[in-house]
Short mmCIF file of C-alpha atoms in Angstrom, two decimals:
data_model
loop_
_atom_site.label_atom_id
_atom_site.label_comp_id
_atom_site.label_asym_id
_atom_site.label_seq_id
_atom_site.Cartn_x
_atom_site.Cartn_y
_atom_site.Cartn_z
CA UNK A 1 34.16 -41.37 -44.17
CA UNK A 2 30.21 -41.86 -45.10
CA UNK A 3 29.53 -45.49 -44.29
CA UNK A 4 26.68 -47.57 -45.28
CA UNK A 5 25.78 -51.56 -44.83
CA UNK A 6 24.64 -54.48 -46.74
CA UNK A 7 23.58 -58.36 -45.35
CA UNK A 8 25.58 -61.09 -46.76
CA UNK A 9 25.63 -64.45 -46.63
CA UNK A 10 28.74 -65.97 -45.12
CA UNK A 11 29.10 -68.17 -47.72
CA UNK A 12 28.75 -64.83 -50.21
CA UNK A 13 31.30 -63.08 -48.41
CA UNK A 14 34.35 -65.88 -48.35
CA UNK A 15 33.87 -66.38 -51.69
CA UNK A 16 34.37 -62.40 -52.36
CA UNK A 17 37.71 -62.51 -50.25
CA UNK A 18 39.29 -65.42 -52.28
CA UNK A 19 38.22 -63.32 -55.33
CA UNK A 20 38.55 -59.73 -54.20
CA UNK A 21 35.25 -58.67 -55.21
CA UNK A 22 31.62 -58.74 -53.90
CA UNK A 23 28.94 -59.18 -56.64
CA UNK A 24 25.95 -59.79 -55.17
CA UNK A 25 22.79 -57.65 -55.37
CA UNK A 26 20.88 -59.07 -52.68
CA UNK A 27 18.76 -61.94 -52.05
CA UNK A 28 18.71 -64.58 -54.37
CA UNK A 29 20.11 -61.86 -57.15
CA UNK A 30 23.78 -60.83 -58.59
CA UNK A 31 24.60 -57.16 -59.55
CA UNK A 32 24.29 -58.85 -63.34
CA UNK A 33 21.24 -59.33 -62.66
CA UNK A 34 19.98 -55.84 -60.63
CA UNK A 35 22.19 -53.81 -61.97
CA UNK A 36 23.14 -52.68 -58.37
CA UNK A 37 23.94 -53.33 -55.36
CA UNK A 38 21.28 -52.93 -52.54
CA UNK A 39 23.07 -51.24 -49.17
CA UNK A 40 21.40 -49.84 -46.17
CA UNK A 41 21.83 -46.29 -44.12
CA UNK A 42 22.57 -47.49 -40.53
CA UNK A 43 18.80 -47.15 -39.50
CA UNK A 44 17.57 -48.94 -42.26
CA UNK A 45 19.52 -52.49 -42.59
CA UNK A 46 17.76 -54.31 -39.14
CA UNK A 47 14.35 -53.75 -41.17
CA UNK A 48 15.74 -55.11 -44.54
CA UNK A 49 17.02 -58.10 -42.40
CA UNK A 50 13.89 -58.24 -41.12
CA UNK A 51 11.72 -57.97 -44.53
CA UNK A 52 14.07 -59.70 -46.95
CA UNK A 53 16.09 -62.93 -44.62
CA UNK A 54 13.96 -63.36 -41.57
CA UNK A 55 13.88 -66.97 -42.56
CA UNK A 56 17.66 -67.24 -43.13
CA UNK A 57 19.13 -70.17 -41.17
CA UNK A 58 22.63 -69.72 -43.06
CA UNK A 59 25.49 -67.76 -40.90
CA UNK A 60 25.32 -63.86 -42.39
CA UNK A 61 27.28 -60.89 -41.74
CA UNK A 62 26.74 -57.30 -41.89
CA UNK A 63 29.15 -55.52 -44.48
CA UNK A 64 30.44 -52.16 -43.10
CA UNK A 65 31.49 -50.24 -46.13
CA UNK A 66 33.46 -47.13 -46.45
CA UNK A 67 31.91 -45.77 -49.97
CA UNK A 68 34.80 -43.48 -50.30
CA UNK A 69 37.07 -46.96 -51.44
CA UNK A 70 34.44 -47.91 -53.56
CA UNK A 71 35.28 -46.05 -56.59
CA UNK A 72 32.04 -46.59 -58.16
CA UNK A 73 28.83 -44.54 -58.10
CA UNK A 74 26.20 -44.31 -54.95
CA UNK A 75 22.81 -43.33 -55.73
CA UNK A 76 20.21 -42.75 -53.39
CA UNK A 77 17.12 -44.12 -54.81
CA UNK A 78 13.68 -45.30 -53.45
CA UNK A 79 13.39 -48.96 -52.11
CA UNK A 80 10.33 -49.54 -54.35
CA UNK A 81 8.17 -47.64 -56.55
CA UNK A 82 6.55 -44.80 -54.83
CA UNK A 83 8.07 -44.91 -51.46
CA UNK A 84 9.35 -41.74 -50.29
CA UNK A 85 12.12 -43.35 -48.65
CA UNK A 86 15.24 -43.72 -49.99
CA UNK A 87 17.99 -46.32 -50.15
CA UNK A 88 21.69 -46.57 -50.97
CA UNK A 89 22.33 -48.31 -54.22
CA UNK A 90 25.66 -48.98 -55.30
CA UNK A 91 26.07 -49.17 -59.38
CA UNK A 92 29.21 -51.26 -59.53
CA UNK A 93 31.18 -54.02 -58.13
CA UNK A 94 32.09 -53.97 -54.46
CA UNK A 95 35.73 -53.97 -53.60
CA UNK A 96 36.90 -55.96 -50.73
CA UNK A 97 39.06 -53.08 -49.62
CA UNK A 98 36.14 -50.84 -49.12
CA UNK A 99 34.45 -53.11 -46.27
CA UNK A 100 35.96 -51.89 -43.28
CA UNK A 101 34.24 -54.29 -41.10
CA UNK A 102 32.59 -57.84 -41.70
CA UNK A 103 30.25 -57.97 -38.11
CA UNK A 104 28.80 -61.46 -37.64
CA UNK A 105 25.17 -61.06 -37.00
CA UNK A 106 24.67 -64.83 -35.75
CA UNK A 107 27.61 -65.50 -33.54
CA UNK A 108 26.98 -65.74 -29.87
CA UNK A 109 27.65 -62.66 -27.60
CA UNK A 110 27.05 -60.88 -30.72
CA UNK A 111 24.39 -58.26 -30.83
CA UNK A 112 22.01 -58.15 -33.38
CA UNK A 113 22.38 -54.12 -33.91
CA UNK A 114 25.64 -52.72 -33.08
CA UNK A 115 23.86 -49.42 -32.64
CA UNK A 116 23.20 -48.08 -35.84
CA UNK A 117 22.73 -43.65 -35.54
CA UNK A 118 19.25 -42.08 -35.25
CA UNK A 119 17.58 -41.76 -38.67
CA UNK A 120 17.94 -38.90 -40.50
CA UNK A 121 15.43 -35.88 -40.85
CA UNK A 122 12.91 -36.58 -43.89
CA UNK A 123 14.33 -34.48 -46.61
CA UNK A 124 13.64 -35.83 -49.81
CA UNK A 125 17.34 -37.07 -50.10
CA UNK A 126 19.60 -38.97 -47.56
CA UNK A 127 22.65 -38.68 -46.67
CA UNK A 128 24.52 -41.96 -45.62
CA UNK A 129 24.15 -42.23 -41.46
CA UNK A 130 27.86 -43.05 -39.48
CA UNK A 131 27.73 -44.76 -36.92
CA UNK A 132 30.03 -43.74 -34.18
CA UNK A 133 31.14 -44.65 -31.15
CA UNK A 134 32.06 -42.61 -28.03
CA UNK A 135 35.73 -41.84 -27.40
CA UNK A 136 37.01 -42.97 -24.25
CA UNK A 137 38.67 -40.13 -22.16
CA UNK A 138 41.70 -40.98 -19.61
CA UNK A 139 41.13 -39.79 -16.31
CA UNK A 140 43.39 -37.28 -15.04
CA UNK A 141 44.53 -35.85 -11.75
CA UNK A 142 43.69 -32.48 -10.74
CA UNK A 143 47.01 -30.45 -11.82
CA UNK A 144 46.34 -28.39 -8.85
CA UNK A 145 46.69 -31.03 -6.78
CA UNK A 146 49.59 -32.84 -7.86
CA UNK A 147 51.45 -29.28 -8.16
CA UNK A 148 50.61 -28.72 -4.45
CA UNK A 149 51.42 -32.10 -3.16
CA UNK A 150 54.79 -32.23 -4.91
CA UNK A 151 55.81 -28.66 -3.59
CA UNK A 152 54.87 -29.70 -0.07
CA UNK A 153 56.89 -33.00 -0.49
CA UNK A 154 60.28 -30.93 -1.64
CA UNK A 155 60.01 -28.51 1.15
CA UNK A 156 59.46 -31.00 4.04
CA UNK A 157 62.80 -32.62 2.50
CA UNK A 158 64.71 -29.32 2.46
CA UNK A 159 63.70 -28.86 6.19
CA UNK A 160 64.49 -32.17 7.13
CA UNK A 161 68.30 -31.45 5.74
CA UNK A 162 67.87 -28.45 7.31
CA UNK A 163 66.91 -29.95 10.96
CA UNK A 164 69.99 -32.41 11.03
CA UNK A 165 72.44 -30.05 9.71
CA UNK A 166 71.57 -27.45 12.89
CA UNK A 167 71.27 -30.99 15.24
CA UNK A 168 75.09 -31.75 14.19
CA UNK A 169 75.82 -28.03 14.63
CA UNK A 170 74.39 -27.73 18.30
CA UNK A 171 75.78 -31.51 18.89
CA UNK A 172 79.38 -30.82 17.85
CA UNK A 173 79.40 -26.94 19.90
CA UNK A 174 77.99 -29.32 23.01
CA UNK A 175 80.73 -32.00 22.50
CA UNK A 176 83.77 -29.46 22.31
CA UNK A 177 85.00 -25.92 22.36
CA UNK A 178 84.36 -22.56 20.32
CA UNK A 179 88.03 -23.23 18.88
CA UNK A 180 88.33 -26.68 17.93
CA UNK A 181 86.03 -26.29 15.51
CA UNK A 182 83.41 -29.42 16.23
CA UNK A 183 80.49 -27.33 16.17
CA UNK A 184 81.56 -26.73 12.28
CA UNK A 185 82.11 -30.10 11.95
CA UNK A 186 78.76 -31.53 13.53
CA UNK A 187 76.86 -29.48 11.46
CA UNK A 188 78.72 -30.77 8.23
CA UNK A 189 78.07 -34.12 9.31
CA UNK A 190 74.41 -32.87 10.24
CA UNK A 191 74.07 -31.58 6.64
CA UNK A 192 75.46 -34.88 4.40
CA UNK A 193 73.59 -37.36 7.16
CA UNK A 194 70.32 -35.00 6.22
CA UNK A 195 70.76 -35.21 2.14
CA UNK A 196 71.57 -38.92 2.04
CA UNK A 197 68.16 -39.70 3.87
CA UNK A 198 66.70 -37.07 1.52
CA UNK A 199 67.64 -38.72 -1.49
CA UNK A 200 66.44 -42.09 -0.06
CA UNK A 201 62.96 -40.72 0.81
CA UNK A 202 62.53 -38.99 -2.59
CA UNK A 203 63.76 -42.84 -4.15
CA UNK A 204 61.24 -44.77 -2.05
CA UNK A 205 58.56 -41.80 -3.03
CA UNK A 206 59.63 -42.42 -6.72
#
């Protein structure tokens, strides 16, 4: 997506919504009148603001535009008459669809710039400047460590099963005879006793 700007009044900008389309040039002037459209790169719109409605008291917005929706030509053409820097000038109407964000420049908590990129190299020509922001990357645990601390946590389990079975085994050969088979039988009840409080642990863990 190349992305460029333009200032609008508030006022401009509603009325473009209830009609679909944005027609003004700049200023003071309709695209009737210009012929164009005046947008800015992202460098360039705080000193048009600046130059052209520093005494603006009306409520403006900047116009983020995707010029891939526009549908209409962008030319890159010089501001005024022998400058050697260019501007974005777009030779049609301006579809509300292709404004991907209205940003209010006078609301409060609102930053005047909302960090436009670095200006371009000086080339002759321009390409349009995006402005984009840094992704946001979700911290992670260390794999490593979770692997390790999840092996650790199954084997203490097993050896906790492990413990009670042989307790009920030694238990049950203290409590009767070699014959009568309660040596067997404590270390059954050793074994179930030891995977019930497994499975609770592991729960409580979970």
């Amino acid at each position: 997506m190349a992305t460029i700007f333009h200032l609008a009044l508030v006022s401009d900008w509603e009325a473009a919504q209830a009609s679909g389309t944005y027609l003004i040039s700049t200023r003071g002037r309709t695209l009737a009148e210009q012929g164009f459209i005046h947008a800015s790169r992202g460098d360039q719109w705080p000193r048009v603001r600046e130059a052209v409605y520093a005494d603006v008291t009306d409520p403006m917005v900047l116009l983020q535009i995707d010029t891939e929706r526009l549908g209409v030509p962008v030319v890159e053409e010089p501001g005024e008459p022998g400058s050697s820097e260019t501007f974005p000038h777009i030779y049609g109407p301006l579809p509300v669809a292709a404004v991907v964000k209205a940003i209010p420049l006078d609301s409060p908590g609102v930053p005047p710039d909302p960090a436009p990129a670095a200006r371009p190299a000086e080339t002759g020509r321009h390409e349009p400047t995006v402005s984009v922001e840094p992704a946001t990357l979700p911290t992670q645990a260390s794999f490593t460590k979770t692997y390790f601390r999840e092996m650790f946590f199954n084997c203490a389990l097993i050896l906790l099963v492990l413990a009670l079975g042989a307790g009920g085994l030694l238990l049950g050969g203290a409590m009767g005879s070699s014959t009568d088979g309660a040596g067997a039988y404590g270390g059954l009840v050793g074994l179930v006793m030891g995977g019930l409080l497994a499975v609770w642990l592991y729960r409580r863990r979970a």
